PDB file of C-alpha atoms in Angstrom:
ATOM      1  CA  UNK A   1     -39.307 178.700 169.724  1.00  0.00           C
ATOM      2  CA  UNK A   2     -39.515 175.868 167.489  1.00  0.00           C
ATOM      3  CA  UNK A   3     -38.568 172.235 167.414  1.00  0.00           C
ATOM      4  CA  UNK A   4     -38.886 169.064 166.258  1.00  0.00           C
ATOM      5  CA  UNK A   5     -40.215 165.428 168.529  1.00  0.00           C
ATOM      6  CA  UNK A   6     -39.474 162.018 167.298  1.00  0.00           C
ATOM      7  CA  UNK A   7     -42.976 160.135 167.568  1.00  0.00           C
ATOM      8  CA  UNK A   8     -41.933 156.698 165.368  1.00  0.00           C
ATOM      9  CA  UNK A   9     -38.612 155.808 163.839  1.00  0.00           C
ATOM     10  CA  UNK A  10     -38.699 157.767 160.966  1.00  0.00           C
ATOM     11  CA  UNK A  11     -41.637 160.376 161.699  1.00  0.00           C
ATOM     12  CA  UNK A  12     -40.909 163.670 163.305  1.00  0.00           C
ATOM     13  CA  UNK A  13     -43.429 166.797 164.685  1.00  0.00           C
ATOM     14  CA  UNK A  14     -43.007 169.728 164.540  1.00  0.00           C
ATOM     15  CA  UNK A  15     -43.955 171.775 167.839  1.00  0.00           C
ATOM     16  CA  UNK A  16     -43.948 175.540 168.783  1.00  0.00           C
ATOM     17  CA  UNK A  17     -43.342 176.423 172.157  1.00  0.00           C
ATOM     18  CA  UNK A  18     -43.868 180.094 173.515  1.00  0.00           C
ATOM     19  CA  UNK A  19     -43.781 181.396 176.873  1.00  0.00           C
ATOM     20  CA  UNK A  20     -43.426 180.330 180.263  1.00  0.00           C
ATOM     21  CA  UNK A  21     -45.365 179.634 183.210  1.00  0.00           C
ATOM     22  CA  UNK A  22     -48.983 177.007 183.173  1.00  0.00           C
ATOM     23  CA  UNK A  23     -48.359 174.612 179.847  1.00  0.00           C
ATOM     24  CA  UNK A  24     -51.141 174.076 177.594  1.00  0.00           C
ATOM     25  CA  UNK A  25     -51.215 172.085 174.550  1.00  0.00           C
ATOM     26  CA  UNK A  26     -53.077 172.760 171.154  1.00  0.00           C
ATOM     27  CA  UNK A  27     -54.067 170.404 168.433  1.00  0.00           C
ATOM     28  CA  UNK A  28     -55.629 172.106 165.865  1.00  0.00           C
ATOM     29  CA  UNK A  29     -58.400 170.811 163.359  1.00  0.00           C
ATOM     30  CA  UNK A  30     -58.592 169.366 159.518  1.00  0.00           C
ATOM     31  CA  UNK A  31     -56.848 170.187 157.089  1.00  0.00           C
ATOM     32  CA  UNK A  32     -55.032 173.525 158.643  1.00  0.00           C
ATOM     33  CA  UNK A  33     -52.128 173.258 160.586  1.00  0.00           C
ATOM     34  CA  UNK A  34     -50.826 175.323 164.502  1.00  0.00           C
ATOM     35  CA  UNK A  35     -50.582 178.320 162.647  1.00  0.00           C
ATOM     36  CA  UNK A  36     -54.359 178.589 163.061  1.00  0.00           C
ATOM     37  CA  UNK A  37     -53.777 179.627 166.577  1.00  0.00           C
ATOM     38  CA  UNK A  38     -51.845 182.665 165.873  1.00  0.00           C
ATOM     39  CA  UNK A  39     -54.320 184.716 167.712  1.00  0.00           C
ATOM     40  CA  UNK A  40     -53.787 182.594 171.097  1.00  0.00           C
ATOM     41  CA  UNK A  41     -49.896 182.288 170.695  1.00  0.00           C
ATOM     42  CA  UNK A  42     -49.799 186.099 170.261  1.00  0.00           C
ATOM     43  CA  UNK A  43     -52.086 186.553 173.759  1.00  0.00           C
ATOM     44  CA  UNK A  44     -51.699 183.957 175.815  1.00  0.00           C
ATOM     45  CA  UNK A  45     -48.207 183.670 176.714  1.00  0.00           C
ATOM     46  CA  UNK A  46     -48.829 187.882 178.139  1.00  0.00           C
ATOM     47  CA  UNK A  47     -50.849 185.876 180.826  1.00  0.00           C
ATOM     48  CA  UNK A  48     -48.314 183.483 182.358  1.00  0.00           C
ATOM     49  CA  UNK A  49     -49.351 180.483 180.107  1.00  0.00           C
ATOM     50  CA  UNK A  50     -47.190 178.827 178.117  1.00  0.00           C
ATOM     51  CA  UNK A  51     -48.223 178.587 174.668  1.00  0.00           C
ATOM     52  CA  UNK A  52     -47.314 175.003 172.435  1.00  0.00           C
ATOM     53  CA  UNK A  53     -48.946 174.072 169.471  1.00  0.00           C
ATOM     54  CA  UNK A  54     -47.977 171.015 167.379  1.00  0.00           C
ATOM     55  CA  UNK A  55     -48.680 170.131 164.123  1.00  0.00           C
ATOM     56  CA  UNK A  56     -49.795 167.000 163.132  1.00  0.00           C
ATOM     57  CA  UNK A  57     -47.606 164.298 161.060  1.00  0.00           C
ATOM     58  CA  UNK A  58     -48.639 164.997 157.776  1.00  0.00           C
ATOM     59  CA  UNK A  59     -49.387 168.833 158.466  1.00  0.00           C
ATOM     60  CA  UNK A  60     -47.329 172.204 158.442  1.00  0.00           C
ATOM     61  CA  UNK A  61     -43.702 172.045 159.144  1.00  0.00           C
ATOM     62  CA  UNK A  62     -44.193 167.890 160.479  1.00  0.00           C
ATOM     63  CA  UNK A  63     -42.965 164.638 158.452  1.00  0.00           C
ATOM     64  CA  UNK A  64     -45.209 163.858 155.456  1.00  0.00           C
ATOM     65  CA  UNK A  65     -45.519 160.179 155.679  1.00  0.00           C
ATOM     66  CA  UNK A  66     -47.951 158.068 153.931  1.00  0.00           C
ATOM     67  CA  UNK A  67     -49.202 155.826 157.134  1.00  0.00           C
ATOM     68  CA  UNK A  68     -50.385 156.930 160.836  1.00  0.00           C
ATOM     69  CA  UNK A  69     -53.269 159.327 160.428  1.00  0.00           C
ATOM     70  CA  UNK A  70     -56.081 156.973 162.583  1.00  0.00           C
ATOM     71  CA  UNK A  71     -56.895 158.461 166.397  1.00  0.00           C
ATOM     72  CA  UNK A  72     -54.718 155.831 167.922  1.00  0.00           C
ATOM     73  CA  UNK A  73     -51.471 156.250 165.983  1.00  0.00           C
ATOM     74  CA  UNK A  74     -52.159 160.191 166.607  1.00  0.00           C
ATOM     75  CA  UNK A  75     -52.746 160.251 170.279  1.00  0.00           C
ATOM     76  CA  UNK A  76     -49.533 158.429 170.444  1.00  0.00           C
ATOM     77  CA  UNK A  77     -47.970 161.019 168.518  1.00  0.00           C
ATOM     78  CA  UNK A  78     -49.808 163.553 171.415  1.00  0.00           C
ATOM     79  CA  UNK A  79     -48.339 161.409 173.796  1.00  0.00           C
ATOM     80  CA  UNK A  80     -44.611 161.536 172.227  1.00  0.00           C
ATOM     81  CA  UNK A  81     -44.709 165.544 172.440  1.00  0.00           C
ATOM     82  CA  UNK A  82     -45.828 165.524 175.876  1.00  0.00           C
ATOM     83  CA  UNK A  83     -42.985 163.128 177.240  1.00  0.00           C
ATOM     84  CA  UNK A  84     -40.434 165.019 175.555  1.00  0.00           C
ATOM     85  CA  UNK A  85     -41.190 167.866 176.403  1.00  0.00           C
ATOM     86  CA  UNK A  86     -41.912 166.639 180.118  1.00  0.00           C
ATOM     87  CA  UNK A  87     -45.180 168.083 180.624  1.00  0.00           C
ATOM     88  CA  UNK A  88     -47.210 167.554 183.587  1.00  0.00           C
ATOM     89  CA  UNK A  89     -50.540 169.247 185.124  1.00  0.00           C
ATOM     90  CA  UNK A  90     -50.846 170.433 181.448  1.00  0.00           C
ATOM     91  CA  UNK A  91     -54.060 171.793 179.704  1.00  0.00           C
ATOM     92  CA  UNK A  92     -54.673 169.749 176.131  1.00  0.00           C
ATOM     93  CA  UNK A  93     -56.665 172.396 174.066  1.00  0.00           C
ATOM     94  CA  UNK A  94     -58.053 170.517 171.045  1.00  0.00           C
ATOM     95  CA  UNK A  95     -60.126 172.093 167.845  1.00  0.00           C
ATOM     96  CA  UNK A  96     -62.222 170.386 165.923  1.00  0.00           C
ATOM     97  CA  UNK A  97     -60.400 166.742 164.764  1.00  0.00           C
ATOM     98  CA  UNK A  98     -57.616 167.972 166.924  1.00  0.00           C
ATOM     99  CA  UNK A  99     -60.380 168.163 169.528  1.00  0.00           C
ATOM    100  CA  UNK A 100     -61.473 164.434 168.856  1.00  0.00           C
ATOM    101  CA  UNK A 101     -57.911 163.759 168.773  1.00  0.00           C
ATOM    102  CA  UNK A 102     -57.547 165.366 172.435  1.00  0.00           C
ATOM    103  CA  UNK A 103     -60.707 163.202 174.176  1.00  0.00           C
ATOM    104  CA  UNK A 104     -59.064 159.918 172.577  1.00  0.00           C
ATOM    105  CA  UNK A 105     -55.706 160.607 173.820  1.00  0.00           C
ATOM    106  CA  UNK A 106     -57.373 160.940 177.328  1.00  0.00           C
ATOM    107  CA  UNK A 107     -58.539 157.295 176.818  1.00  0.00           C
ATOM    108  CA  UNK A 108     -55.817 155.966 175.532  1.00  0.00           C
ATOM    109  CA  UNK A 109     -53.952 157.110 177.708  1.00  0.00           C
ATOM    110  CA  UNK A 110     -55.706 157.596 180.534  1.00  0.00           C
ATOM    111  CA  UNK A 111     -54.730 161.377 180.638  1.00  0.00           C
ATOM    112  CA  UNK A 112     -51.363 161.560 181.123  1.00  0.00           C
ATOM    113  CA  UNK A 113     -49.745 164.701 181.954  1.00  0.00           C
ATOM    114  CA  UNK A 114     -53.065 166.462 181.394  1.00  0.00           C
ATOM    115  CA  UNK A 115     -55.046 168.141 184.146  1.00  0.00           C
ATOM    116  CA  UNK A 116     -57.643 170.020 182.290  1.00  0.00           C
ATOM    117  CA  UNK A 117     -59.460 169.699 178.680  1.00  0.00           C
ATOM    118  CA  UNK A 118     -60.620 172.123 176.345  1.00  0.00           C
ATOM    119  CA  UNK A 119     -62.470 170.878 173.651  1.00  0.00           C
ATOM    120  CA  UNK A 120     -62.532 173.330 170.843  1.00  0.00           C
ATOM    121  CA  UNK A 121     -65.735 172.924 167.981  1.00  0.00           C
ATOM    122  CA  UNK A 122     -64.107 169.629 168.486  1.00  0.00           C
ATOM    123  CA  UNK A 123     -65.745 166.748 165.886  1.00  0.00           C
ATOM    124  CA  UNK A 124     -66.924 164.629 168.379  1.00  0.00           C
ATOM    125  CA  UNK A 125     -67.833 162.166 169.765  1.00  0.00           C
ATOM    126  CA  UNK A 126     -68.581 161.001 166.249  1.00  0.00           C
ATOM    127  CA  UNK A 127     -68.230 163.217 162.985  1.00  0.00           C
ATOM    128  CA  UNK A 128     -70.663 161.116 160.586  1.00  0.00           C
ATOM    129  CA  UNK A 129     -74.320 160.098 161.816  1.00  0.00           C
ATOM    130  CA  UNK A 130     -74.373 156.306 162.657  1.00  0.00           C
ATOM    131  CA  UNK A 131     -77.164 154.288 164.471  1.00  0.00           C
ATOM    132  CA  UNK A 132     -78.279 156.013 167.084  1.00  0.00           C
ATOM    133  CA  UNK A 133     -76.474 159.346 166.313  1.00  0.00           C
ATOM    134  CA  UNK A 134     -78.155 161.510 163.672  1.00  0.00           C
ATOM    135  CA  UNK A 135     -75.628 164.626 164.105  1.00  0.00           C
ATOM    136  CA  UNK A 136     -73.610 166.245 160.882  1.00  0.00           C
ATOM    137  CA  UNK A 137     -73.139 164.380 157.473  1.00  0.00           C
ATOM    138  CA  UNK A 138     -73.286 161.090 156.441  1.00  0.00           C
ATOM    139  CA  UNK A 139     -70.902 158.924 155.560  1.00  0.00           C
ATOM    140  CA  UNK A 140     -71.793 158.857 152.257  1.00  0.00           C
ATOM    141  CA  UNK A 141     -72.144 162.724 151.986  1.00  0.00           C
ATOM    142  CA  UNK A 142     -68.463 163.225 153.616  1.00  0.00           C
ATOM    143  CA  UNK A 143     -67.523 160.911 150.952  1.00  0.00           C
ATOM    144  CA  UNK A 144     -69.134 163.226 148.148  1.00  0.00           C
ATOM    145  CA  UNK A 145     -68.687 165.938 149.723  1.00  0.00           C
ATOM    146  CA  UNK A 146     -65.309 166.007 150.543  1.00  0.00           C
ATOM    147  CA  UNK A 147     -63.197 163.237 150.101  1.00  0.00           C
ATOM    148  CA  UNK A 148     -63.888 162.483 146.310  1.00  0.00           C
ATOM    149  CA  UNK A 149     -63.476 166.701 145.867  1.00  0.00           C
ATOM    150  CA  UNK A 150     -59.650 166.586 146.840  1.00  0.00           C
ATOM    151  CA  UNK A 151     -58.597 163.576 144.535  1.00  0.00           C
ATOM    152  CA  UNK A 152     -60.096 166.177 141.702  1.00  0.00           C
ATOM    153  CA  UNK A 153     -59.629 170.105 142.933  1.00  0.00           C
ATOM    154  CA  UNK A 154     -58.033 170.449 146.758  1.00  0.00           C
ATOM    155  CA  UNK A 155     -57.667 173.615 146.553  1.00  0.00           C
ATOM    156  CA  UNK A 156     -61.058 174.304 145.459  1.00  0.00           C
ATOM    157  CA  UNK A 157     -62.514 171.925 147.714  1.00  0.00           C
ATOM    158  CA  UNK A 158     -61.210 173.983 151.084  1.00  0.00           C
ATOM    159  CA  UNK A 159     -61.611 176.990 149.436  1.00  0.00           C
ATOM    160  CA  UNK A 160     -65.436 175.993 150.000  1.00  0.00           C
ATOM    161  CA  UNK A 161     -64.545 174.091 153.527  1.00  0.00           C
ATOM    162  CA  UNK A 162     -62.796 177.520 154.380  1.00  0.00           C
ATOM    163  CA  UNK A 163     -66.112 179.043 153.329  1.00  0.00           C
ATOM    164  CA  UNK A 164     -68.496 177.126 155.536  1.00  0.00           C
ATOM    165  CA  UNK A 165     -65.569 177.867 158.640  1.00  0.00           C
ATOM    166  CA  UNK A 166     -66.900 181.335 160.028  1.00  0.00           C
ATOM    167  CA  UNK A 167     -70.014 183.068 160.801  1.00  0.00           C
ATOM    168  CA  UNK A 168     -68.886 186.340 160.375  1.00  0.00           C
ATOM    169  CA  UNK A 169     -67.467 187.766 157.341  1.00  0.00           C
ATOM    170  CA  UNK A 170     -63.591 188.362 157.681  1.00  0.00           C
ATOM    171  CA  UNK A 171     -61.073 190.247 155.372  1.00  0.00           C
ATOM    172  CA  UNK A 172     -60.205 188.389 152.132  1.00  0.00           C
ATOM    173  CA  UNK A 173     -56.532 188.204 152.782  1.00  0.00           C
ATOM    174  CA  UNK A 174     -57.468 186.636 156.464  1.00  0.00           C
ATOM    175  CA  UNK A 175     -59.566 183.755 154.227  1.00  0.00           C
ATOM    176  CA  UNK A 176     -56.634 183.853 151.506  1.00  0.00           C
ATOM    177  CA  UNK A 177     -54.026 183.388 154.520  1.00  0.00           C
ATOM    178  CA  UNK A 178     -56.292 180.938 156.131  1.00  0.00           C
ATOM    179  CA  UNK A 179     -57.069 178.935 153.074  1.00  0.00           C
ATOM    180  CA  UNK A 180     -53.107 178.616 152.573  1.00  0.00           C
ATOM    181  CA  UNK A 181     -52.943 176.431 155.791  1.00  0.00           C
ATOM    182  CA  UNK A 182     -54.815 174.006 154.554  1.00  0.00           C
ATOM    183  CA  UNK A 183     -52.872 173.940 150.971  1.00  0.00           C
ATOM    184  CA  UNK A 184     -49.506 173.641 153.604  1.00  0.00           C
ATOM    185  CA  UNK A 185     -50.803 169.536 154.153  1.00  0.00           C
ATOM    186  CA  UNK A 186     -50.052 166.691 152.162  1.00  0.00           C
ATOM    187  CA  UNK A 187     -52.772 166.059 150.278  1.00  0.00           C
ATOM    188  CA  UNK A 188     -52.679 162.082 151.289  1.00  0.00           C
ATOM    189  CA  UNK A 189     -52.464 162.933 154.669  1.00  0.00           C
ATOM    190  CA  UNK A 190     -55.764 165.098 154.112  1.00  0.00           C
ATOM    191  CA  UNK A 191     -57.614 162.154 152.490  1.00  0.00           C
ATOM    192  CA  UNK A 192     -56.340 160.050 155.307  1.00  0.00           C
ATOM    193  CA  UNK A 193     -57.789 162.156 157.625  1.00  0.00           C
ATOM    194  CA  UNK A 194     -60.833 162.922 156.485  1.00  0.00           C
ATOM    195  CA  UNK A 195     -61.571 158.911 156.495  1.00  0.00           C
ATOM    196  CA  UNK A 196     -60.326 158.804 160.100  1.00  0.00           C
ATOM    197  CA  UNK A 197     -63.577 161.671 160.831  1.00  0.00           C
ATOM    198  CA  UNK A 198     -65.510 159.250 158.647  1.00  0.00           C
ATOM    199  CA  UNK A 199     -65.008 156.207 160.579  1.00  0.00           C
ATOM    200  CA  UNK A 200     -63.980 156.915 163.933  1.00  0.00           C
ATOM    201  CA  UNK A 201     -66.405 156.391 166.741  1.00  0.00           C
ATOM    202  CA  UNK A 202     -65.498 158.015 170.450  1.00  0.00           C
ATOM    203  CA  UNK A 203     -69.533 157.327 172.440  1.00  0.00           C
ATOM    204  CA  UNK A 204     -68.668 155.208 175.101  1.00  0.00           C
ATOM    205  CA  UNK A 205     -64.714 156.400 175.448  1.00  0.00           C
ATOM    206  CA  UNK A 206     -65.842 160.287 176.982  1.00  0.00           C
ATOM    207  CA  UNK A 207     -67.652 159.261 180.063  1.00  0.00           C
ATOM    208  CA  UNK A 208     -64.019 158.201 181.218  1.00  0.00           C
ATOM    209  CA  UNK A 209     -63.051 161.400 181.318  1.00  0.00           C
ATOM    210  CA  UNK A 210     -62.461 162.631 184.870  1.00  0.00           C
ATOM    211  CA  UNK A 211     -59.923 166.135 184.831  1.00  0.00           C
ATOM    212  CA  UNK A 212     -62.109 169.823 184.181  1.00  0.00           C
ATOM    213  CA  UNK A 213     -63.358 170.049 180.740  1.00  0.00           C
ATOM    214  CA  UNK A 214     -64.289 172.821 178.773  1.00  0.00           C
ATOM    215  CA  UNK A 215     -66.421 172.357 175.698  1.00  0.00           C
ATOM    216  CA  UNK A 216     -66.185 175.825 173.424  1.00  0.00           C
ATOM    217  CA  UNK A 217     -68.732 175.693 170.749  1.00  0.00           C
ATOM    218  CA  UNK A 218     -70.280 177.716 168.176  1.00  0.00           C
ATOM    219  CA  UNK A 219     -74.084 178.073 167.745  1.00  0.00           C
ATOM    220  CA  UNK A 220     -73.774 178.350 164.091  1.00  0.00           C
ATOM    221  CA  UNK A 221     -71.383 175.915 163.485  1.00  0.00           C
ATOM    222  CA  UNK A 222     -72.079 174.593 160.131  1.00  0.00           C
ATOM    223  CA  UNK A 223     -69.279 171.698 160.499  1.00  0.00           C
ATOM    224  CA  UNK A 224     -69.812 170.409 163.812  1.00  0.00           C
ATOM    225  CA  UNK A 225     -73.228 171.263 164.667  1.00  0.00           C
ATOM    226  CA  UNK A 226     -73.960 172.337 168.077  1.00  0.00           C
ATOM    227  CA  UNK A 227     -75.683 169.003 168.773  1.00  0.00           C
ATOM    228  CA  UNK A 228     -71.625 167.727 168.828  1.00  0.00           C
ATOM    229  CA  UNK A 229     -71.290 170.139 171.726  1.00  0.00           C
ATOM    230  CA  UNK A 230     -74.739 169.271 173.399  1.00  0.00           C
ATOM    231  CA  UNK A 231     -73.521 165.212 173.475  1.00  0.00           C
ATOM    232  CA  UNK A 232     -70.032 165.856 174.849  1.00  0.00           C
ATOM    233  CA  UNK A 233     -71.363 168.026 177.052  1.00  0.00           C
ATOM    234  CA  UNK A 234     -73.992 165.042 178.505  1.00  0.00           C
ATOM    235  CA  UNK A 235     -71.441 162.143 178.014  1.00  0.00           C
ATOM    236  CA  UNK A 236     -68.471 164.634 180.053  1.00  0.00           C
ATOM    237  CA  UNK A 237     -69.507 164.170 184.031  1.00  0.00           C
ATOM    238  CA  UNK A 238     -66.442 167.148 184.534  1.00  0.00           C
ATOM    239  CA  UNK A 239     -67.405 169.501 181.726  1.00  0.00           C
ATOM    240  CA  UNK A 240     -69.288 172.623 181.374  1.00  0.00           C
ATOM    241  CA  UNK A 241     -70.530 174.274 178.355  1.00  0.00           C
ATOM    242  CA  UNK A 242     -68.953 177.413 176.777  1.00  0.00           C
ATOM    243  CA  UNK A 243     -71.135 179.123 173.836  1.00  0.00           C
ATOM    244  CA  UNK A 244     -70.391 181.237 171.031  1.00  0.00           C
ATOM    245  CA  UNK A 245     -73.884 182.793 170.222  1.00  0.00           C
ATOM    246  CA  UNK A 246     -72.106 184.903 167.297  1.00  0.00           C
ATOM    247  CA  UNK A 247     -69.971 182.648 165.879  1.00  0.00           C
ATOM    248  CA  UNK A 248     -69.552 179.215 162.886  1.00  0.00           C
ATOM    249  CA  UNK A 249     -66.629 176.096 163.205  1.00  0.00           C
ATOM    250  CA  UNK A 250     -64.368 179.230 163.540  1.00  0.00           C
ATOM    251  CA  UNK A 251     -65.466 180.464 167.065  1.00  0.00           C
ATOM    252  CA  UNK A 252     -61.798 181.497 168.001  1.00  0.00           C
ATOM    253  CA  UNK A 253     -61.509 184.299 165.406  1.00  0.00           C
ATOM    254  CA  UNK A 254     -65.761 184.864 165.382  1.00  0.00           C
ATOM    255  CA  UNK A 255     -65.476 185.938 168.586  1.00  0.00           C
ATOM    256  CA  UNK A 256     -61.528 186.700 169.442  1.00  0.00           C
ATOM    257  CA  UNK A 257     -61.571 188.314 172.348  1.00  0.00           C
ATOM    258  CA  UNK A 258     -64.387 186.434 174.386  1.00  0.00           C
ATOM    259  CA  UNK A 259     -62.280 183.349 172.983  1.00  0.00           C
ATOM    260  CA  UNK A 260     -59.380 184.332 174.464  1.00  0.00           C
ATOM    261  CA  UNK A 261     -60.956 185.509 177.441  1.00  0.00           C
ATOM    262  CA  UNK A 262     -62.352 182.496 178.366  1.00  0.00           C
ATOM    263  CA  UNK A 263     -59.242 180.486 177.726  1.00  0.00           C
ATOM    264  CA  UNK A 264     -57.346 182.505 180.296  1.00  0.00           C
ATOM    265  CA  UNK A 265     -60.167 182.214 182.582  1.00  0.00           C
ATOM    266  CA  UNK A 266     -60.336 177.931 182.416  1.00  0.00           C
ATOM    267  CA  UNK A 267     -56.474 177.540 182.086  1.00  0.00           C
ATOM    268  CA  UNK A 268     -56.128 179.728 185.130  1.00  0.00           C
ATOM    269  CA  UNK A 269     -59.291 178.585 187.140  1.00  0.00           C
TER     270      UNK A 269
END
């Protein structure tokens, strides 16, 4: 069922909560929304897990305001679901910027409720090379690449991100269906956002990290290249290493049923 969490005055989320039984939480990545993880939420909750999935302010069925879309402001917004929903011993599931999203909330607040981590292709620990990190894009290149795109075409511009998602080829009205997430965000809150990944820098915040982590990553992830997974999984003293030999960014509908496989298997370990 669906409802809606008051995380600041005048900002509500919208969250989806399915089943009963061991809770786990998923944030899901830039610029899509929880509808991505219609292929867990239809599993899942079969195995005695129950199934949320929030989206963002700014994404899918949440508020649409013009402010709040840095890590901090959104792990508070995590932390708002979790507290009114009263979750505890929870698993916080987090792809891609949801998954950077995910290992800050842990630091911020010092993992609250949560008593496992999955990160998911997550962009981290930092999405743009920097001194001493030489992983993924530039600054300069996000900047040409894809924030400058959506002030002129959005839609073309993740009709190309939505392009570079998978490593296997999947049916054009899966990509047209996909590709209609992403158009379901306000397009401020997507610029917003993609400077966050810019600029947001998480070395030095993982290594406090203490509760079973999971790091599921594609080996042809063309987004967040494996390296990502390779430094969380060094910086992560709890974690161990999940690969998806077959699959891109998109390693939960690459490889479905290993994904979901091995989901069941951590939440339930």
């Amino acid at each position: 069922m669906g409802r809606y969490v008051q995380v600041e005055p005048n900002v509500k989320v919208y969250v989806e909560d399915i089943g009963e039984g061991t809770p786990v939480l998923f944030l899901h990545g830039w610029p899509v929304n929880y509808k991505m993880f219609e292929y867990q939420l239809n599993v899942l909750p079969k195995h005695g897990i129950r199934t949320i999935a929030m989206d963002f302010r700014g994404y899918g069925l949440s508020d649409k305001p013009s402010t709040g879309y840095d890590y901090d402001r959104m792990a508070d917004d995590v932390r708002a679901v979790i507290d009114d929903l009263g979750l505890t011993d929870a698993v916080l599931a987090g792809f891609s910027m949801g998954g950077a999203i995910a290992a800050h909330y842990m630091a911020r607040h010092q993992g609250h409720g949560i008593s496992k981590l999955a990160l998911l292709s997550a962009a981290a620990p930092v999405f743009t090379q920097r001194e001493g990190y030489p992983y993924g894009l530039t600054p300069e290149e996000l900047n040409e690449q894809i924030i400058e795109p959506i002030f002129e075409d959005r839609a073309k511009l993740l009709d190309t991100f939505g392009g570079m998602f998978f490593a296997k080829e999947h049916s054009k009205p899966f990509m047209n269906w996909f590709h209609a997430l992403g158009m379901e965000a306000s397009s401020y809150g997507t610029i917003s956002s993609a400077m966050a990944l810019r600029d947001e820098d998480l070395r030095g915040e993982l290594e406090t990290i203490q509760v079973p982590t999971a790091i599921f990553h594609g080996k042809k992830d063309e987004i967040c290249p494996f390296e990502f997974a390779e430094q969380m999984h060094q910086a992560i003293p709890s974690a161990e290493l999940v690969v998806f030999e077959e699959s891109g960014h998109g390693a939960f509908y690459d490889e479905l049923e290993k994904y979901n496989a091995e989901l069941i298997r951590f939440i339930q370990s």
